[in-house]
Tab-separated table of C-alpha atoms in Angstrom:
chain	number	residue	atom	x	y	z
A	335	MET	CA	-12.068	6.157	-7.233
A	336	ASP	CA	-15.758	6.507	-6.101
A	337	GLU	CA	-15.151	6.257	-2.466
A	338	THR	CA	-12.593	5.054	0.071
A	339	THR	CA	-14.396	3.367	2.837
A	340	HIS	CA	-12.939	2.809	6.653
A	341	LYS	CA	-14.376	0.281	8.245
A	342	ASP	CA	-14.357	-2.051	11.318
A	343	GLU	CA	-15.475	-5.434	11.314
A	344	THR	CA	-19.118	-4.352	12.107
A	345	ASP	CA	-19.681	-0.960	10.661
A	346	ALA	CA	-18.733	0.860	7.426
A	347	ALA	CA	-18.132	4.754	7.218
A	348	ALA	CA	-17.267	6.398	3.870
A	349	VAL	CA	-14.144	8.817	3.671
A	350	PRO	CA	-14.052	11.048	0.170
A	351	SER	CA	-11.376	10.305	-2.424
A	352	ALA	CA	-9.343	12.594	-3.594
A	353	GLN	CA	-9.653	10.422	-6.950
A	354	ALA	CA	-13.173	10.129	-7.165
A	355	ASP	CA	-13.300	10.901	-10.577
A	356	GLU	CA	-10.923	8.290	-12.376
A	357	ALA	CA	-11.974	4.673	-13.094
A	358	PRO	CA	-15.901	4.416	-13.242
A	359	ASN	CA	-15.909	1.008	-11.476
A	360	SER	CA	-13.103	1.623	-8.847
A	361	PRO	CA	-13.030	-0.919	-6.464
A	362	ASP	CA	-13.612	-0.276	-2.561
A	363	ILE	CA	-10.861	-0.077	-0.382
A	364	ASP	CA	-11.643	-0.776	3.266
A	365	ALA	CA	-9.414	-0.316	6.412
A	366	SER	CA	-9.977	-1.133	10.029
A	367	ALA	CA	-8.268	0.543	13.019
A	368	ILE	CA	-6.346	2.745	10.849
A	369	PRO	CA	-6.670	6.798	11.239
A	370	PRO	CA	-8.829	8.158	8.057
A	371	ASP	CA	-5.466	10.377	7.042
A	372	GLU	CA	-3.513	7.156	6.920
A	373	VAL	CA	-6.218	5.232	5.078
A	374	GLU	CA	-6.128	8.063	2.237
A	375	ARG	CA	-2.520	7.797	2.203
A	376	LEU	CA	-2.164	4.247	1.805
A	377	SER	CA	-5.089	4.206	-0.450
A	378	GLN	CA	-3.643	6.885	-2.799
A	379	ASP	CA	-0.228	4.727	-2.571
A	380	ILE	CA	-1.901	1.653	-3.377
A	381	VAL	CA	-3.648	2.918	-6.224
A	382	ALA	CA	-0.149	4.301	-7.716
A	383	ALA	CA	1.467	0.769	-6.985
A	384	LEU	CA	-1.458	-0.793	-8.886
A	385	LYS	CA	-1.045	1.304	-11.646
A	386	THR	CA	2.402	0.036	-12.398
A	387	VAL	CA	1.284	-3.157	-13.337
A	388	TYR	CA	0.345	-3.968	-16.630
A	389	ASP	CA	-1.443	-6.105	-18.684
A	390	PRO	CA	1.033	-7.350	-21.200
A	391	GLU	CA	-1.207	-8.036	-23.977
A	392	ILE	CA	-3.047	-4.665	-23.552
A	393	PRO	CA	-1.120	-1.295	-23.083
A	394	ALA	CA	-2.907	-0.084	-19.979
A	395	ASP	CA	-2.605	-0.777	-16.489
A	396	ILE	CA	-4.777	-3.164	-14.556
A	397	TYR	CA	-6.309	-0.393	-12.337
A	398	GLU	CA	-7.399	1.920	-15.400
A	399	LEU	CA	-8.867	-1.393	-16.892
A	400	GLY	CA	-10.764	-2.101	-14.258
A	401	LEU	CA	-9.444	-5.229	-13.073
A	402	ILE	CA	-9.204	-4.348	-9.282
A	403	TYR	CA	-12.347	-5.365	-7.629
A	404	LYS	CA	-11.838	-4.635	-3.753
A	405	VAL	CA	-8.865	-3.694	-1.882
A	406	ASP	CA	-9.076	-4.467	1.883
A	407	ILE	CA	-6.323	-3.130	4.624
A	408	ASP	CA	-6.740	-5.034	7.671
A	409	ASP	CA	-5.676	-4.046	11.277
A	410	SER	CA	-1.975	-5.228	10.840
A	411	ARG	CA	-2.004	-3.384	7.482
A	412	HIS	CA	-1.879	-6.548	5.422
A	413	VAL	CA	-3.688	-5.659	1.891
A	414	ASN	CA	-6.056	-8.076	0.520
A	415	ILE	CA	-6.977	-7.429	-3.117
A	416	ASP	CA	-9.837	-9.276	-5.366
A	417	MET	CA	-9.034	-8.806	-8.842
A	418	THR	CA	-9.831	-10.228	-12.260
A	419	LEU	CA	-8.653	-10.885	-15.688
A	420	THR	CA	-10.214	-9.725	-19.010
A	421	ALA	CA	-10.224	-13.460	-19.912
A	422	PRO	CA	-9.728	-16.320	-17.731
A	423	GLY	CA	-7.652	-17.938	-20.125
A	424	CYS	CA	-5.341	-14.895	-19.690
A	425	PRO	CA	-1.326	-16.655	-20.434
A	426	VAL	CA	-0.336	-14.595	-17.166
A	427	ALA	CA	-3.119	-15.677	-15.020
A	428	GLY	CA	-0.809	-17.402	-12.639
A	429	GLU	CA	1.731	-14.486	-12.551
A	430	MET	CA	-0.462	-11.469	-12.449
A	431	PRO	CA	-1.634	-12.000	-8.711
A	432	ILE	CA	2.161	-12.346	-7.918
A	433	TRP	CA	3.107	-9.215	-9.499
A	434	VAL	CA	-0.024	-7.165	-7.952
A	435	GLU	CA	1.034	-8.410	-4.245
A	436	ASN	CA	4.826	-7.534	-5.191
A	437	ALA	CA	3.776	-3.988	-6.342
A	438	VAL	CA	1.251	-3.563	-3.261
A	439	ALA	CA	3.590	-5.173	-0.779
A	440	SER	CA	6.112	-2.374	-1.590
A	441	VAL	CA	3.875	0.696	-0.241
A	442	GLN	CA	5.596	2.207	2.739
A	443	GLY	CA	3.335	0.998	5.514
A	444	VAL	CA	1.560	-2.004	4.256
A	445	SER	CA	2.879	-5.262	5.884
A	446	GLY	CA	2.062	-7.779	3.090
A	447	ALA	CA	-0.363	-8.174	0.161
A	448	THR	CA	-2.104	-11.200	-1.529
A	449	ALA	CA	-4.125	-11.066	-4.304
A	450	THR	CA	-7.213	-13.171	-4.883
A	451	MET	CA	-8.322	-13.998	-8.523
A	452	VAL	CA	-12.213	-13.504	-8.849
A	453	PHE	CA	-14.287	-13.916	-11.975
A	454	ASP	CA	-17.907	-12.476	-10.325
A	455	PRO	CA	-18.898	-10.328	-11.970
A	456	PRO	CA	-17.239	-10.867	-14.838
A	457	TRP	CA	-14.982	-8.142	-16.532
A	458	THR	CA	-16.514	-6.046	-19.362
A	459	PRO	CA	-14.822	-3.179	-21.363
A	460	GLU	CA	-17.201	-0.835	-19.568
A	461	ARG	CA	-14.858	-1.192	-16.616
A	462	MET	CA	-12.301	0.610	-17.989
A	463	SER	CA	-11.339	3.876	-17.477
A	464	ASP	CA	-11.110	6.864	-20.391
A	465	GLU	CA	-7.406	6.705	-19.777
A	466	ALA	CA	-7.113	3.003	-20.489
A	467	LYS	CA	-9.751	3.410	-23.520
A	468	VAL	CA	-7.528	6.165	-25.117
A	469	ALA	CA	-4.750	3.939	-24.417
A	470	ILE	CA	-5.950	0.758	-26.381
A	471	GLY	CA	-7.266	3.328	-29.208
A	472	TRP	CA	-11.196	2.965	-28.247
A	473	TRP	CA	-11.318	7.008	-28.406
């Protein structure tokens, strides 16, 4: 991930992430009123949970595909996720947000999760990590 941020409602301060060199267009992870070390643990565990969700048509997880745009952890530890699809007409468009919510809600310390589908900016293959490119045979 490029960075993990910890912010209150008026200000954001960057907290370096241990996964800084993963996906080239990793989501911002925001949190408020949670200690930085707990934000880091939650961030790592949320990313691990996201990596358990796979696009059924592509042999790569949604995180490495670059489908996760934003992860926000609020004061009550509810996680809000902005995500997209590789194509708006994806046959699992109605199901995938539920898979994401279930995966993230299972993380210890998370009180719940809501995934919102967004299409701006549109997904492009440049969002994929090298791992995803290898998985689908682009390397």
